mmCIF file of C-alpha atoms in Angstrom:
data_model
loop_
_atom_site.group_PDB
_atom_site.id
_atom_site.type_symbol
_atom_site.label_atom_id
_atom_site.label_comp_id
_atom_site.label_asym_id
_atom_site.label_seq_id
_atom_site.Cartn_x
_atom_site.Cartn_y
_atom_site.Cartn_z
ATOM 1 C CA LEU A 1 18.932 194.518 89.568
ATOM 2 C CA MET A 2 22.321 193.300 91.406
ATOM 3 C CA GLN A 3 23.816 196.163 89.400
ATOM 4 C CA HIS A 4 21.056 198.779 90.563
ATOM 5 C CA GLU A 5 21.882 197.608 94.097
ATOM 6 C CA GLY A 6 25.754 197.838 93.624
ATOM 7 C CA ARG A 7 25.158 200.952 92.373
ATOM 8 C CA SER A 8 23.700 202.381 94.883
ATOM 9 C CA SER A 9 25.036 201.052 97.406
ATOM 10 C CA ARG A 10 28.529 202.430 96.140
ATOM 11 C CA LEU A 11 27.390 205.818 95.658
ATOM 12 C CA ARG A 12 25.392 205.794 99.345
ATOM 13 C CA ASN A 13 28.646 205.356 101.067
ATOM 14 C CA GLY A 14 30.836 207.915 99.036
ATOM 15 C CA ALA A 15 31.769 207.144 95.371
ATOM 16 C CA LEU A 16 31.112 209.894 93.259
ATOM 17 C CA ALA A 17 30.746 207.624 90.519
ATOM 18 C CA TRP A 18 30.066 204.123 89.512
ATOM 19 C CA HIS A 19 30.291 202.107 86.797
ATOM 20 C CA LEU A 20 29.311 198.567 85.123
ATOM 21 C CA LEU A 21 32.118 197.153 82.308
ATOM 22 C CA HIS A 22 31.651 194.741 79.970
ATOM 23 C CA ASP A 23 34.726 193.546 78.808
ATOM 24 C CA ILE A 24 34.041 192.979 74.847
ATOM 25 C CA ASN A 25 36.765 190.723 74.860
ATOM 26 C CA GLN A 26 35.391 188.097 76.921
ATOM 27 C CA PRO A 27 31.821 188.446 76.763
ATOM 28 C CA GLY A 28 31.606 186.880 80.802
ATOM 29 C CA ARG A 29 33.437 189.789 82.187
ATOM 30 C CA PHE A 30 32.815 192.496 84.137
ATOM 31 C CA THR A 31 34.610 195.035 85.946
ATOM 32 C CA GLU A 32 33.089 197.192 88.397
ATOM 33 C CA LEU A 33 34.375 200.991 88.164
ATOM 34 C CA ILE A 34 34.075 202.528 91.267
ATOM 35 C CA VAL A 35 35.397 206.989 91.382
ATOM 36 C CA ASP A 36 36.703 208.342 94.947
ATOM 37 C CA GLY A 37 37.922 211.790 95.450
ATOM 38 C CA SER A 38 40.529 210.324 97.401
ATOM 39 C CA TRP A 39 42.721 207.660 98.143
ATOM 40 C CA PRO A 40 41.996 208.478 102.102
ATOM 41 C CA ASP A 41 37.962 208.555 100.982
ATOM 42 C CA HIS A 42 38.540 204.717 99.041
ATOM 43 C CA LEU A 43 39.793 203.161 102.498
ATOM 44 C CA ARG A 44 36.768 204.895 104.816
ATOM 45 C CA ARG A 45 34.997 203.942 101.805
ATOM 46 C CA PHE A 46 35.737 200.391 101.409
ATOM 47 C CA ASN A 47 36.316 200.024 105.563
ATOM 48 C CA ARG A 48 32.470 201.100 106.235
ATOM 49 C CA SER A 49 30.434 197.510 104.821
ATOM 50 C CA ASN A 50 27.958 197.093 107.472
ATOM 51 C CA ALA A 51 25.492 193.543 107.350
ATOM 52 C CA VAL A 52 23.884 194.477 103.830
ATOM 53 C CA GLU A 53 27.235 195.618 102.281
ATOM 54 C CA LEU A 54 28.767 192.436 102.622
ATOM 55 C CA GLY A 55 25.474 190.398 102.000
ATOM 56 C CA LEU A 56 25.379 191.937 98.759
ATOM 57 C CA ARG A 57 28.860 191.135 98.657
ATOM 58 C CA GLU A 58 28.153 187.473 98.692
ATOM 59 C CA ARG A 59 25.500 188.111 96.683
ATOM 60 C CA LYS A 60 27.862 188.898 94.204
ATOM 61 C CA ARG A 61 30.641 187.218 93.839
ATOM 62 C CA ALA A 62 27.992 184.294 94.109
ATOM 63 C CA PHE A 63 28.457 185.102 90.054
ATOM 64 C CA HIS A 64 31.982 184.695 89.875
ATOM 65 C CA MET A 65 33.219 181.436 87.808
ATOM 66 C CA GLY A 66 36.654 181.362 88.257
ATOM 67 C CA SER A 67 38.311 178.672 90.549
ATOM 68 C CA SER A 68 40.090 181.093 92.637
ATOM 69 C CA PRO A 69 38.646 184.289 94.157
ATOM 70 C CA PRO A 70 37.883 187.217 92.242
ATOM 71 C CA ARG A 71 40.700 189.636 91.582
ATOM 72 C CA VAL A 72 41.067 192.996 92.945
ATOM 73 C CA THR A 73 43.189 195.568 91.351
ATOM 74 C CA ARG A 74 43.349 199.605 92.624
ATOM 75 C CA HIS A 75 44.472 202.335 90.072
ATOM 76 C CA LEU A 76 45.169 205.682 91.257
ATOM 77 C CA VAL A 77 44.844 208.638 88.219
ATOM 78 C CA GLU A 78 47.667 210.480 88.885
ATOM 79 C CA SER A 79 46.944 214.458 88.446
ATOM 80 C CA LYS A 80 50.145 217.007 87.646
ATOM 81 C CA PRO A 81 49.812 220.701 87.550
ATOM 82 C CA VAL A 82 49.036 222.509 84.148
#
């Protein structure tokens, strides 16, 4: 249920794709992969959080088992003209 809510929320707010990856080397570890069209699109989507989105974020963080906050990393696809 939480995964479906997360996917719906990301796509509703402009993400092009959403995936939940399960780390087979660390059974309790999951990574959320969100694809945005551009860096400005990502920033707009990230800064557009409303009360529903913030509530979902807090419910998802309740599953985190580490002593420090979840680590957030961002990656950019570097495309070069062919």
